[in-house]
Amino acid sequence: MSDLPAESRLRVELDSRAYDILIGPGLIGQAASYDGAIRGRQVLIVTNDTVGLHYREPVEAALRDAGHDVDTLILPDGESHKNLTTLDTIAEHLLDNAYGRDATIVALGGGVIGDLAGFAAAIYQRGIDFVQVPTTLLAQVDSSVGGKTGVNHRLGKNMIGAFHQPKRVLADVDVLTTLPAREFAAGMAEVIKYGLIRDAGFFDWLEANMAGINARDPALIIEIIRRSCANKAEVVVADEREAGERALLNLGHTFGHALEAELGYGAWLHGEAVAAGMCMAADTSRRLGWLSEDQVTRIEAVLAAAGLPIAPPSGTSAARIFDLMRRDKKVSAGALRLVLLKDIGNAVIYEDYGVALDDTLHHYLAA
């Protein structure tokens, strides 16, 4: 990997669990991309029936060129399959094929595959290695980095899971050329999130460059992945298991997860629900006197320019959404903690929001 330019590699410094994020074109089909990330000969690629059509063969070939015995498990595509039943399918495959403790799982797909395969790696024989090969923008800028793995339950998203860091993340920008426009937009929700919670200069840059980003200018795409991953890596290193600062990465997610659970997983993409959730968080922040109307309008305009919704679907019940929010992982000692905005680029975790949250829910949702 010595021929990779320095700017194509970010290091997540977690002592013995440290790993590299490689960003650039053509990475998944190069044997060198996997050097040092895979210990044993046995490798299981976990992918889905959509991604597998495009990228299974080059990944298999690269891993075989690197000297590994390669097998591939193809799962059905979609958020609705991110559950314990699918997790059992992966575990059964590992057991049936006698995978050892030095085996490695390669998660080839978007956030659903990354979370499922990573969780399987976390629990199989009490933990084996895995490599993230994210194929969506959302996964490249967010879910593949930081070690959160898990599955959904009908009562809550990602409520069953584990922290398990990958051995490497390969963010190959070439795979984004086949990404549908809706999926690309969903990834932009997480990109914009970094600007809102901790990097106002990045938010300004996104605002100025959205047209080129939507046109998928390669240089701009590499930059949004690099800056997003750099922001997330800094947060993860400071707070790996979400005891404090890392919770700020959940801006819009408490609202968004509730929307996903209520609408049915897969009806809205994760990034779409998070985008609407960030608008609701911004509105609550405005009602607390922290954001101005102009700032809320600016946030909505950037999200809309990225092709994202800025409000929940009409007819959604405020009472039902609040009930689902109270089941969220951010509830502590019975209190629902929200990530809100003191300013663009300055997020806080807050419990004393009073009637502001009620007013926001009733502004956006049906009684």
mmCIF file of C-alpha atoms in Angstrom:
data_model
loop_
_atom_site.group_PDB
_atom_site.id
_atom_site.type_symbol
_atom_site.label_atom_id
_atom_site.label_comp_id
_atom_site.label_asym_id
_atom_site.label_seq_id
_atom_site.Cartn_x
_atom_site.Cartn_y
_atom_site.Cartn_z
ATOM 1 C CA MET A 1 0.000 0.000 0.000
ATOM 2 C CA SER A 2 3.022 2.296 -0.130
ATOM 3 C CA ASP A 3 1.826 3.795 -3.422
ATOM 4 C CA LEU A 4 -1.289 5.238 -1.780
ATOM 5 C CA PRO A 5 -0.976 8.999 -1.235
ATOM 6 C CA ALA A 6 -1.019 10.055 2.412
ATOM 7 C CA GLU A 7 -4.311 11.907 2.012
ATOM 8 C CA SER A 8 -5.995 8.621 1.014
ATOM 9 C CA ARG A 9 -5.408 7.113 4.444
ATOM 10 C CA LEU A 10 -6.861 8.102 7.813
ATOM 11 C CA ARG A 11 -5.903 6.357 11.028
ATOM 12 C CA VAL A 12 -8.415 5.606 13.780
ATOM 13 C CA GLU A 13 -6.104 5.531 16.806
ATOM 14 C CA LEU A 14 -7.597 3.036 19.232
ATOM 15 C CA ASP A 15 -4.441 1.447 20.684
ATOM 16 C CA SER A 16 -4.457 -2.285 19.872
ATOM 17 C CA ARG A 17 -7.704 -1.846 17.911
ATOM 18 C CA ALA A 18 -6.390 0.935 15.674
ATOM 19 C CA TYR A 19 -7.126 0.677 11.963
ATOM 20 C CA ASP A 20 -6.853 2.535 8.668
ATOM 21 C CA ILE A 21 -9.575 4.034 6.498
ATOM 22 C CA LEU A 22 -8.456 4.013 2.859
ATOM 23 C CA ILE A 23 -10.211 6.441 0.510
ATOM 24 C CA GLY A 24 -9.805 6.515 -3.259
ATOM 25 C CA PRO A 25 -10.698 4.886 -6.579
ATOM 26 C CA GLY A 26 -10.244 1.218 -7.447
ATOM 27 C CA LEU A 27 -9.476 -0.014 -3.941
ATOM 28 C CA ILE A 28 -11.753 -3.037 -3.653
ATOM 29 C CA GLY A 29 -10.180 -4.916 -6.561
ATOM 30 C CA GLN A 30 -6.569 -4.511 -5.405
ATOM 31 C CA ALA A 31 -5.006 -7.287 -3.327
ATOM 32 C CA ALA A 32 -2.750 -4.685 -1.668
ATOM 33 C CA SER A 33 -5.812 -2.970 -0.151
ATOM 34 C CA TYR A 34 -6.283 -5.931 2.188
ATOM 35 C CA ASP A 35 -2.611 -6.395 3.175
ATOM 36 C CA GLY A 36 -2.187 -6.444 6.933
ATOM 37 C CA ALA A 37 -5.922 -6.500 7.643
ATOM 38 C CA ILE A 38 -6.539 -10.256 7.321
ATOM 39 C CA ARG A 39 -4.668 -12.742 9.527
ATOM 40 C CA GLY A 40 -5.826 -16.217 8.450
ATOM 41 C CA ARG A 41 -6.621 -17.931 5.178
ATOM 42 C CA GLN A 42 -10.398 -18.231 5.654
ATOM 43 C CA VAL A 43 -12.394 -15.243 4.394
ATOM 44 C CA LEU A 44 -16.173 -14.996 4.181
ATOM 45 C CA ILE A 45 -17.567 -12.180 2.057
ATOM 46 C CA VAL A 46 -21.038 -11.178 3.252
ATOM 47 C CA THR A 47 -22.959 -9.168 0.670
ATOM 48 C CA ASN A 48 -26.465 -8.824 -0.745
ATOM 49 C CA ASP A 49 -28.068 -9.768 -4.023
ATOM 50 C CA THR A 50 -27.847 -6.205 -5.380
ATOM 51 C CA VAL A 51 -24.261 -5.310 -4.472
ATOM 52 C CA GLY A 52 -23.036 -8.817 -5.240
ATOM 53 C CA LEU A 53 -23.969 -8.462 -8.904
ATOM 54 C CA HIS A 54 -21.596 -5.518 -9.283
ATOM 55 C CA TYR A 55 -18.709 -6.094 -6.889
ATOM 56 C CA ARG A 56 -18.531 -9.683 -5.671
ATOM 57 C CA GLU A 57 -16.162 -10.890 -8.392
ATOM 58 C CA PRO A 58 -13.459 -8.191 -8.114
ATOM 59 C CA VAL A 59 -13.377 -8.532 -4.317
ATOM 60 C CA GLU A 60 -13.163 -12.322 -4.535
ATOM 61 C CA ALA A 61 -10.361 -12.073 -7.094
ATOM 62 C CA ALA A 62 -8.387 -9.561 -5.019
ATOM 63 C CA LEU A 63 -8.640 -11.693 -1.893
ATOM 64 C CA ARG A 64 -7.604 -14.833 -3.749
ATOM 65 C CA ASP A 65 -4.663 -12.940 -5.225
ATOM 66 C CA ALA A 66 -3.726 -12.093 -1.634
ATOM 67 C CA GLY A 67 -3.605 -15.823 -0.850
ATOM 68 C CA HIS A 68 -6.918 -16.359 0.941
ATOM 69 C CA ASP A 69 -9.564 -19.078 0.716
ATOM 70 C CA VAL A 70 -12.676 -17.133 -0.217
ATOM 71 C CA ASP A 71 -16.355 -17.950 0.204
ATOM 72 C CA THR A 72 -19.328 -15.641 -0.365
ATOM 73 C CA LEU A 73 -22.695 -15.499 1.404
ATOM 74 C CA ILE A 74 -25.371 -13.525 -0.448
ATOM 75 C CA LEU A 75 -28.232 -12.120 1.626
ATOM 76 C CA PRO A 76 -31.439 -10.403 0.505
ATOM 77 C CA ASP A 77 -31.203 -6.638 0.113
ATOM 78 C CA GLY A 78 -32.945 -4.127 2.347
ATOM 79 C CA GLU A 79 -33.343 -2.715 5.848
ATOM 80 C CA SER A 80 -36.248 -5.098 6.520
ATOM 81 C CA HIS A 81 -33.713 -7.968 6.600
ATOM 82 C CA LYS A 82 -31.531 -6.389 9.284
ATOM 83 C CA ASN A 83 -32.798 -8.676 12.025
ATOM 84 C CA LEU A 84 -31.959 -11.664 14.205
ATOM 85 C CA THR A 85 -33.203 -14.102 11.559
ATOM 86 C CA THR A 86 -30.625 -12.887 9.044
ATOM 87 C CA LEU A 87 -27.951 -12.812 11.739
ATOM 88 C CA ASP A 88 -28.674 -16.489 12.385
ATOM 89 C CA THR A 89 -28.221 -17.184 8.664
ATOM 90 C CA ILE A 90 -24.678 -15.770 8.837
ATOM 91 C CA ALA A 91 -23.875 -17.656 12.047
ATOM 92 C CA GLU A 92 -25.160 -20.928 10.590
ATOM 93 C CA HIS A 93 -23.017 -20.452 7.479
ATOM 94 C CA LEU A 94 -19.922 -19.853 9.608
ATOM 95 C CA LEU A 95 -20.636 -22.958 11.688
ATOM 96 C CA ASP A 96 -21.556 -25.197 8.742
ATOM 97 C CA ASN A 97 -18.284 -24.309 7.024
ATOM 98 C CA ALA A 98 -16.115 -24.665 10.151
ATOM 99 C CA TYR A 99 -14.723 -21.137 10.193
ATOM 100 C CA GLY A 100 -11.986 -20.773 12.799
ATOM 101 C CA ARG A 101 -11.102 -17.992 15.191
ATOM 102 C CA ASP A 102 -8.544 -16.564 12.741
ATOM 103 C CA ALA A 103 -11.171 -16.211 9.998
ATOM 104 C CA THR A 104 -12.194 -12.795 8.671
ATOM 105 C CA ILE A 105 -15.567 -11.543 7.481
ATOM 106 C CA VAL A 106 -15.547 -8.966 4.694
ATOM 107 C CA ALA A 107 -18.693 -6.838 4.799
ATOM 108 C CA LEU A 108 -19.376 -5.831 1.181
ATOM 109 C CA GLY A 109 -22.381 -3.551 1.033
ATOM 110 C CA GLY A 110 -24.120 -0.627 2.651
ATOM 111 C CA GLY A 111 -24.914 0.017 6.281
ATOM 112 C CA VAL A 112 -27.252 -2.957 6.634
ATOM 113 C CA ILE A 113 -24.595 -5.433 5.505
ATOM 114 C CA GLY A 114 -21.905 -3.684 7.543
ATOM 115 C CA ASP A 115 -23.987 -3.797 10.717
ATOM 116 C CA LEU A 116 -25.104 -7.409 10.198
ATOM 117 C CA ALA A 117 -21.703 -8.794 9.204
ATOM 118 C CA GLY A 118 -19.952 -6.798 11.909
ATOM 119 C CA PHE A 119 -22.337 -8.088 14.571
ATOM 120 C CA ALA A 120 -21.836 -11.663 13.346
ATOM 121 C CA ALA A 121 -18.067 -11.121 13.598
ATOM 122 C CA ALA A 122 -18.471 -9.692 17.109
ATOM 123 C CA ILE A 123 -20.309 -12.745 18.449
ATOM 124 C CA TYR A 124 -18.953 -15.682 16.426
ATOM 125 C CA GLN A 125 -16.569 -17.596 18.707
ATOM 126 C CA ARG A 126 -16.715 -14.487 20.931
ATOM 127 C CA GLY A 127 -15.216 -12.305 18.243
ATOM 128 C CA ILE A 128 -13.424 -12.665 14.914
ATOM 129 C CA ASP A 129 -11.956 -10.024 12.602
ATOM 130 C CA PHE A 130 -13.878 -8.171 9.931
ATOM 131 C CA VAL A 131 -13.168 -5.661 7.197
ATOM 132 C CA GLN A 132 -15.632 -3.026 6.067
ATOM 133 C CA VAL A 133 -16.011 -2.518 2.295
ATOM 134 C CA PRO A 134 -18.878 0.022 2.215
ATOM 135 C CA THR A 135 -20.656 0.513 -1.101
ATOM 136 C CA THR A 136 -22.998 3.390 -0.237
ATOM 137 C CA LEU A 137 -22.112 6.976 0.580
ATOM 138 C CA LEU A 138 -23.844 6.713 3.945
ATOM 139 C CA ALA A 139 -21.776 3.683 4.895
ATOM 140 C CA GLN A 140 -18.535 5.234 3.651
ATOM 141 C CA VAL A 141 -18.953 8.450 5.634
ATOM 142 C CA ASP A 142 -20.576 7.061 8.743
ATOM 143 C CA SER A 143 -21.695 3.532 9.578
ATOM 144 C CA SER A 144 -18.521 1.702 8.484
ATOM 145 C CA VAL A 145 -16.383 3.753 10.877
ATOM 146 C CA GLY A 146 -16.480 3.432 14.649
ATOM 147 C CA GLY A 147 -17.365 -0.181 15.375
ATOM 148 C CA LYS A 148 -21.107 0.020 15.973
ATOM 149 C CA THR A 149 -22.769 -3.196 14.812
ATOM 150 C CA GLY A 150 -26.237 -4.617 15.353
ATOM 151 C CA VAL A 151 -29.712 -5.465 14.167
ATOM 152 C CA ASN A 152 -33.160 -3.914 14.392
ATOM 153 C CA HIS A 153 -36.125 -4.985 16.492
ATOM 154 C CA ARG A 154 -39.745 -4.090 15.820
ATOM 155 C CA LEU A 155 -39.626 -1.906 18.962
ATOM 156 C CA GLY A 156 -36.450 -0.051 18.086
ATOM 157 C CA LYS A 157 -33.644 0.389 15.603
ATOM 158 C CA ASN A 158 -30.177 -0.997 16.430
ATOM 159 C CA MET A 159 -31.265 -1.969 19.939
ATOM 160 C CA ILE A 160 -29.464 -5.330 19.768
ATOM 161 C CA GLY A 161 -25.764 -5.152 18.919
ATOM 162 C CA ALA A 162 -22.172 -4.741 20.017
ATOM 163 C CA PHE A 163 -19.166 -2.471 19.638
ATOM 164 C CA HIS A 164 -16.673 -4.312 17.423
ATOM 165 C CA GLN A 165 -14.044 -2.337 15.494
ATOM 166 C CA PRO A 166 -13.131 -3.389 11.931
ATOM 167 C CA LYS A 167 -9.566 -4.167 10.932
ATOM 168 C CA ARG A 168 -9.814 -1.817 7.952
ATOM 169 C CA VAL A 169 -12.311 0.310 6.026
ATOM 170 C CA LEU A 170 -12.028 0.551 2.226
ATOM 171 C CA ALA A 171 -13.972 3.547 0.911
ATOM 172 C CA ASP A 172 -13.731 2.992 -2.849
ATOM 173 C CA VAL A 173 -15.261 6.011 -4.560
ATOM 174 C CA ASP A 174 -15.692 4.124 -7.844
ATOM 175 C CA VAL A 175 -18.524 2.056 -6.366
ATOM 176 C CA LEU A 176 -20.592 5.197 -5.886
ATOM 177 C CA THR A 177 -21.027 5.512 -9.670
ATOM 178 C CA THR A 178 -23.698 2.780 -9.553
ATOM 179 C CA LEU A 179 -25.433 4.214 -6.482
ATOM 180 C CA PRO A 180 -29.024 5.355 -7.148
ATOM 181 C CA ALA A 181 -29.724 9.055 -6.621
ATOM 182 C CA ARG A 182 -31.964 8.390 -3.624
ATOM 183 C CA GLU A 183 -29.248 6.345 -1.881
ATOM 184 C CA PHE A 184 -26.649 9.027 -2.610
ATOM 185 C CA ALA A 185 -28.902 11.699 -1.112
ATOM 186 C CA ALA A 186 -29.456 9.547 1.979
ATOM 187 C CA GLY A 187 -25.693 9.469 2.521
ATOM 188 C CA MET A 188 -25.534 13.235 2.321
ATOM 189 C CA ALA A 189 -27.660 13.479 5.465
ATOM 190 C CA GLU A 190 -24.793 12.047 7.506
ATOM 191 C CA VAL A 191 -22.277 14.291 5.712
ATOM 192 C CA ILE A 192 -24.297 17.409 6.520
ATOM 193 C CA LYS A 193 -24.630 16.177 10.109
ATOM 194 C CA TYR A 194 -20.873 16.551 10.691
ATOM 195 C CA GLY A 195 -21.029 20.181 9.661
ATOM 196 C CA LEU A 196 -23.953 20.824 11.981
ATOM 197 C CA ILE A 197 -22.555 19.148 15.092
ATOM 198 C CA ARG A 198 -18.868 20.155 15.077
ATOM 199 C CA ASP A 199 -17.533 21.648 11.833
ATOM 200 C CA ALA A 200 -19.208 24.898 10.786
ATOM 201 C CA GLY A 201 -16.562 25.484 8.121
ATOM 202 C CA PHE A 202 -17.458 22.141 6.536
ATOM 203 C CA PHE A 203 -21.141 23.142 6.561
ATOM 204 C CA ASP A 204 -20.242 26.372 4.740
ATOM 205 C CA TRP A 205 -18.207 24.371 2.220
ATOM 206 C CA LEU A 206 -21.092 21.958 1.613
ATOM 207 C CA GLU A 207 -23.472 24.862 1.120
ATOM 208 C CA ALA A 208 -21.172 26.329 -1.537
ATOM 209 C CA ASN A 209 -20.424 23.032 -3.320
ATOM 210 C CA MET A 210 -23.734 21.150 -3.286
ATOM 211 C CA ALA A 211 -24.300 21.426 -7.039
ATOM 212 C CA GLY A 212 -20.945 19.815 -7.793
ATOM 213 C CA ILE A 213 -21.476 17.173 -5.119
ATOM 214 C CA ASN A 214 -24.853 16.260 -6.609
ATOM 215 C CA ALA A 215 -23.119 15.961 -9.990
ATOM 216 C CA ARG A 216 -20.699 13.537 -8.240
ATOM 217 C CA ASP A 217 -17.544 15.431 -9.071
ATOM 218 C CA PRO A 218 -14.851 12.887 -8.049
ATOM 219 C CA ALA A 219 -12.642 15.397 -6.248
ATOM 220 C CA LEU A 220 -15.578 16.715 -4.232
ATOM 221 C CA ILE A 221 -16.743 13.198 -3.372
ATOM 222 C CA ILE A 222 -13.301 12.245 -2.073
ATOM 223 C CA GLU A 223 -13.264 15.436 -0.009
ATOM 224 C CA ILE A 224 -16.668 14.842 1.604
ATOM 225 C CA ILE A 225 -15.673 11.274 2.521
ATOM 226 C CA ARG A 226 -12.296 12.392 3.875
ATOM 227 C CA ARG A 227 -13.704 15.230 5.985
ATOM 228 C CA SER A 228 -16.614 13.168 7.259
ATOM 229 C CA CYS A 229 -14.388 10.251 8.245
ATOM 230 C CA ALA A 230 -11.854 12.585 9.852
ATOM 231 C CA ASN A 231 -14.609 14.126 11.966
ATOM 232 C CA LYS A 232 -16.009 10.759 12.985
ATOM 233 C CA ALA A 233 -12.577 9.282 13.717
ATOM 234 C CA GLU A 234 -11.790 12.145 16.100
ATOM 235 C CA VAL A 235 -15.041 11.584 17.976
ATOM 236 C CA VAL A 236 -14.640 7.792 18.130
ATOM 237 C CA VAL A 237 -11.092 8.044 19.456
ATOM 238 C CA ALA A 238 -12.266 10.422 22.192
ATOM 239 C CA ASP A 239 -15.303 8.320 23.139
ATOM 240 C CA GLU A 240 -15.293 4.836 21.615
ATOM 241 C CA ARG A 241 -18.294 3.423 23.488
ATOM 242 C CA GLU A 242 -20.529 6.496 23.499
ATOM 243 C CA ALA A 243 -20.188 7.530 27.126
ATOM 244 C CA GLY A 244 -20.217 11.223 26.209
ATOM 245 C CA GLU A 245 -19.133 13.127 23.102
ATOM 246 C CA ARG A 246 -19.892 10.323 20.654
ATOM 247 C CA ALA A 247 -23.609 10.715 21.381
ATOM 248 C CA LEU A 248 -23.423 14.019 19.478
ATOM 249 C CA LEU A 249 -23.168 11.943 16.292
ATOM 250 C CA ASN A 250 -26.837 11.113 16.856
ATOM 251 C CA LEU A 251 -28.154 14.524 15.817
ATOM 252 C CA GLY A 252 -31.564 13.842 14.266
ATOM 253 C CA HIS A 253 -31.294 10.127 14.961
ATOM 254 C CA THR A 254 -33.666 9.916 17.942
ATOM 255 C CA PHE A 255 -36.408 11.488 15.830
ATOM 256 C CA GLY A 256 -35.279 9.561 12.744
ATOM 257 C CA HIS A 257 -35.120 6.127 14.372
ATOM 258 C CA ALA A 258 -38.651 6.617 15.695
ATOM 259 C CA LEU A 259 -39.843 7.526 12.204
ATOM 260 C CA GLU A 260 -38.183 4.438 10.724
ATOM 261 C CA ALA A 261 -39.771 2.154 13.311
ATOM 262 C CA GLU A 262 -43.213 3.709 12.846
ATOM 263 C CA LEU A 263 -43.163 3.754 9.041
ATOM 264 C CA GLY A 264 -41.685 0.241 8.777
ATOM 265 C CA TYR A 265 -37.971 -0.349 8.210
ATOM 266 C CA GLY A 266 -37.149 0.347 4.581
ATOM 267 C CA ALA A 267 -40.140 2.595 3.822
ATOM 268 C CA TRP A 268 -37.814 5.548 4.322
ATOM 269 C CA LEU A 269 -34.061 5.226 3.982
ATOM 270 C CA HIS A 270 -32.087 5.852 7.156
ATOM 271 C CA GLY A 271 -30.615 9.084 5.814
ATOM 272 C CA GLU A 272 -34.031 10.373 4.810
ATOM 273 C CA ALA A 273 -35.380 9.808 8.313
ATOM 274 C CA VAL A 274 -32.276 11.411 9.849
ATOM 275 C CA ALA A 275 -32.665 14.460 7.587
ATOM 276 C CA ALA A 276 -36.237 15.015 8.754
ATOM 277 C CA GLY A 277 -35.043 14.357 12.302
ATOM 278 C CA MET A 278 -32.320 16.999 12.022
ATOM 279 C CA CYS A 279 -34.920 19.537 10.923
ATOM 280 C CA MET A 280 -37.018 18.616 13.953
ATOM 281 C CA ALA A 281 -33.964 18.943 16.202
ATOM 282 C CA ALA A 282 -33.208 22.341 14.653
ATOM 283 C CA ASP A 283 -36.810 23.436 15.249
ATOM 284 C CA THR A 284 -36.602 22.356 18.914
ATOM 285 C CA SER A 285 -33.319 24.273 19.209
ATOM 286 C CA ARG A 286 -35.007 27.358 17.765
ATOM 287 C CA ARG A 287 -37.847 27.063 20.274
ATOM 288 C CA LEU A 288 -35.247 27.001 23.064
ATOM 289 C CA GLY A 289 -33.820 30.279 21.736
ATOM 290 C CA TRP A 290 -30.552 28.817 20.454
ATOM 291 C CA LEU A 291 -31.012 28.965 16.677
ATOM 292 C CA SER A 292 -32.516 31.802 14.702
ATOM 293 C CA GLU A 293 -35.234 31.367 12.090
ATOM 294 C CA ASP A 294 -32.634 32.172 9.443
ATOM 295 C CA GLN A 295 -30.359 29.388 10.675
ATOM 296 C CA VAL A 296 -33.185 26.835 10.637
ATOM 297 C CA THR A 297 -34.097 27.940 7.113
ATOM 298 C CA ARG A 298 -30.460 27.605 6.082
ATOM 299 C CA ILE A 299 -30.265 24.063 7.460
ATOM 300 C CA GLU A 300 -33.464 23.097 5.678
ATOM 301 C CA ALA A 301 -32.188 24.615 2.423
ATOM 302 C CA VAL A 302 -28.950 22.609 2.465
ATOM 303 C CA LEU A 303 -30.802 19.364 3.189
ATOM 304 C CA ALA A 304 -33.361 20.091 0.468
ATOM 305 C CA ALA A 305 -30.578 20.950 -2.002
ATOM 306 C CA ALA A 306 -29.121 17.500 -1.301
ATOM 307 C CA GLY A 307 -32.468 15.948 -2.268
ATOM 308 C CA LEU A 308 -33.569 15.102 1.266
ATOM 309 C CA PRO A 309 -36.931 15.482 3.050
ATOM 310 C CA ILE A 310 -37.164 18.282 5.586
ATOM 311 C CA ALA A 311 -40.292 17.043 7.381
ATOM 312 C CA PRO A 312 -41.844 13.695 8.321
ATOM 313 C CA PRO A 313 -44.642 12.191 6.209
ATOM 314 C CA SER A 314 -48.027 13.760 6.847
ATOM 315 C CA GLY A 315 -50.348 11.885 9.152
ATOM 316 C CA THR A 316 -47.638 10.445 11.403
ATOM 317 C CA SER A 317 -48.774 10.419 15.041
ATOM 318 C CA ALA A 318 -46.969 12.700 17.491
ATOM 319 C CA ALA A 319 -47.920 10.469 20.434
ATOM 320 C CA ARG A 320 -46.625 7.353 18.702
ATOM 321 C CA ILE A 321 -43.341 9.022 17.690
ATOM 322 C CA PHE A 322 -42.778 10.282 21.240
ATOM 323 C CA ASP A 323 -43.440 6.783 22.619
ATOM 324 C CA LEU A 324 -40.861 5.318 20.231
ATOM 325 C CA MET A 325 -38.371 8.078 21.078
ATOM 326 C CA ARG A 326 -38.633 7.137 24.762
ATOM 327 C CA ARG A 327 -37.409 3.626 23.872
ATOM 328 C CA ASP A 328 -34.277 5.035 22.222
ATOM 329 C CA LYS A 329 -30.751 4.120 23.340
ATOM 330 C CA LYS A 330 -30.175 7.763 24.355
ATOM 331 C CA VAL A 331 -32.632 7.401 27.257
ATOM 332 C CA SER A 332 -30.680 7.579 30.524
ATOM 333 C CA ALA A 333 -32.212 7.064 33.995
ATOM 334 C CA GLY A 334 -35.638 7.390 32.420
ATOM 335 C CA ALA A 335 -34.871 10.752 30.789
ATOM 336 C CA LEU A 336 -34.865 11.209 27.019
ATOM 337 C CA ARG A 337 -31.690 13.006 25.997
ATOM 338 C CA LEU A 338 -31.752 14.891 22.709
ATOM 339 C CA VAL A 339 -28.872 16.122 20.578
ATOM 340 C CA LEU A 340 -29.688 19.755 19.823
ATOM 341 C CA LEU A 341 -27.873 22.728 18.304
ATOM 342 C CA LYS A 342 -26.597 25.758 20.193
ATOM 343 C CA ASP A 343 -25.324 27.007 16.856
ATOM 344 C CA ILE A 344 -24.372 25.585 13.469
ATOM 345 C CA GLY A 345 -21.245 23.605 14.324
ATOM 346 C CA ASN A 346 -22.034 23.387 18.047
ATOM 347 C CA ALA A 347 -24.177 20.473 19.259
ATOM 348 C CA VAL A 348 -25.112 19.611 22.837
ATOM 349 C CA ILE A 349 -26.848 16.749 24.641
ATOM 350 C CA TYR A 350 -29.846 18.184 26.469
ATOM 351 C CA GLU A 351 -32.634 16.922 28.716
ATOM 352 C CA ASP A 352 -34.322 20.131 29.920
ATOM 353 C CA TYR A 353 -36.170 20.918 26.688
ATOM 354 C CA GLY A 354 -39.592 21.158 28.375
ATOM 355 C CA VAL A 355 -42.481 22.073 26.101
ATOM 356 C CA ALA A 356 -40.147 22.832 23.187
ATOM 357 C CA LEU A 357 -40.124 19.160 22.160
ATOM 358 C CA ASP A 358 -43.920 18.876 22.448
ATOM 359 C CA ASP A 359 -44.331 22.000 20.343
ATOM 360 C CA THR A 360 -41.976 20.610 17.702
ATOM 361 C CA LEU A 361 -43.757 17.250 17.556
ATOM 362 C CA HIS A 362 -47.152 18.884 17.210
ATOM 363 C CA HIS A 363 -45.830 21.300 14.611
ATOM 364 C CA TYR A 364 -44.656 18.460 12.350
ATOM 365 C CA LEU A 365 -46.961 15.569 13.281
ATOM 366 C CA ALA A 366 -50.620 14.762 13.656
ATOM 367 C CA ALA A 367 -52.190 14.809 17.106
#
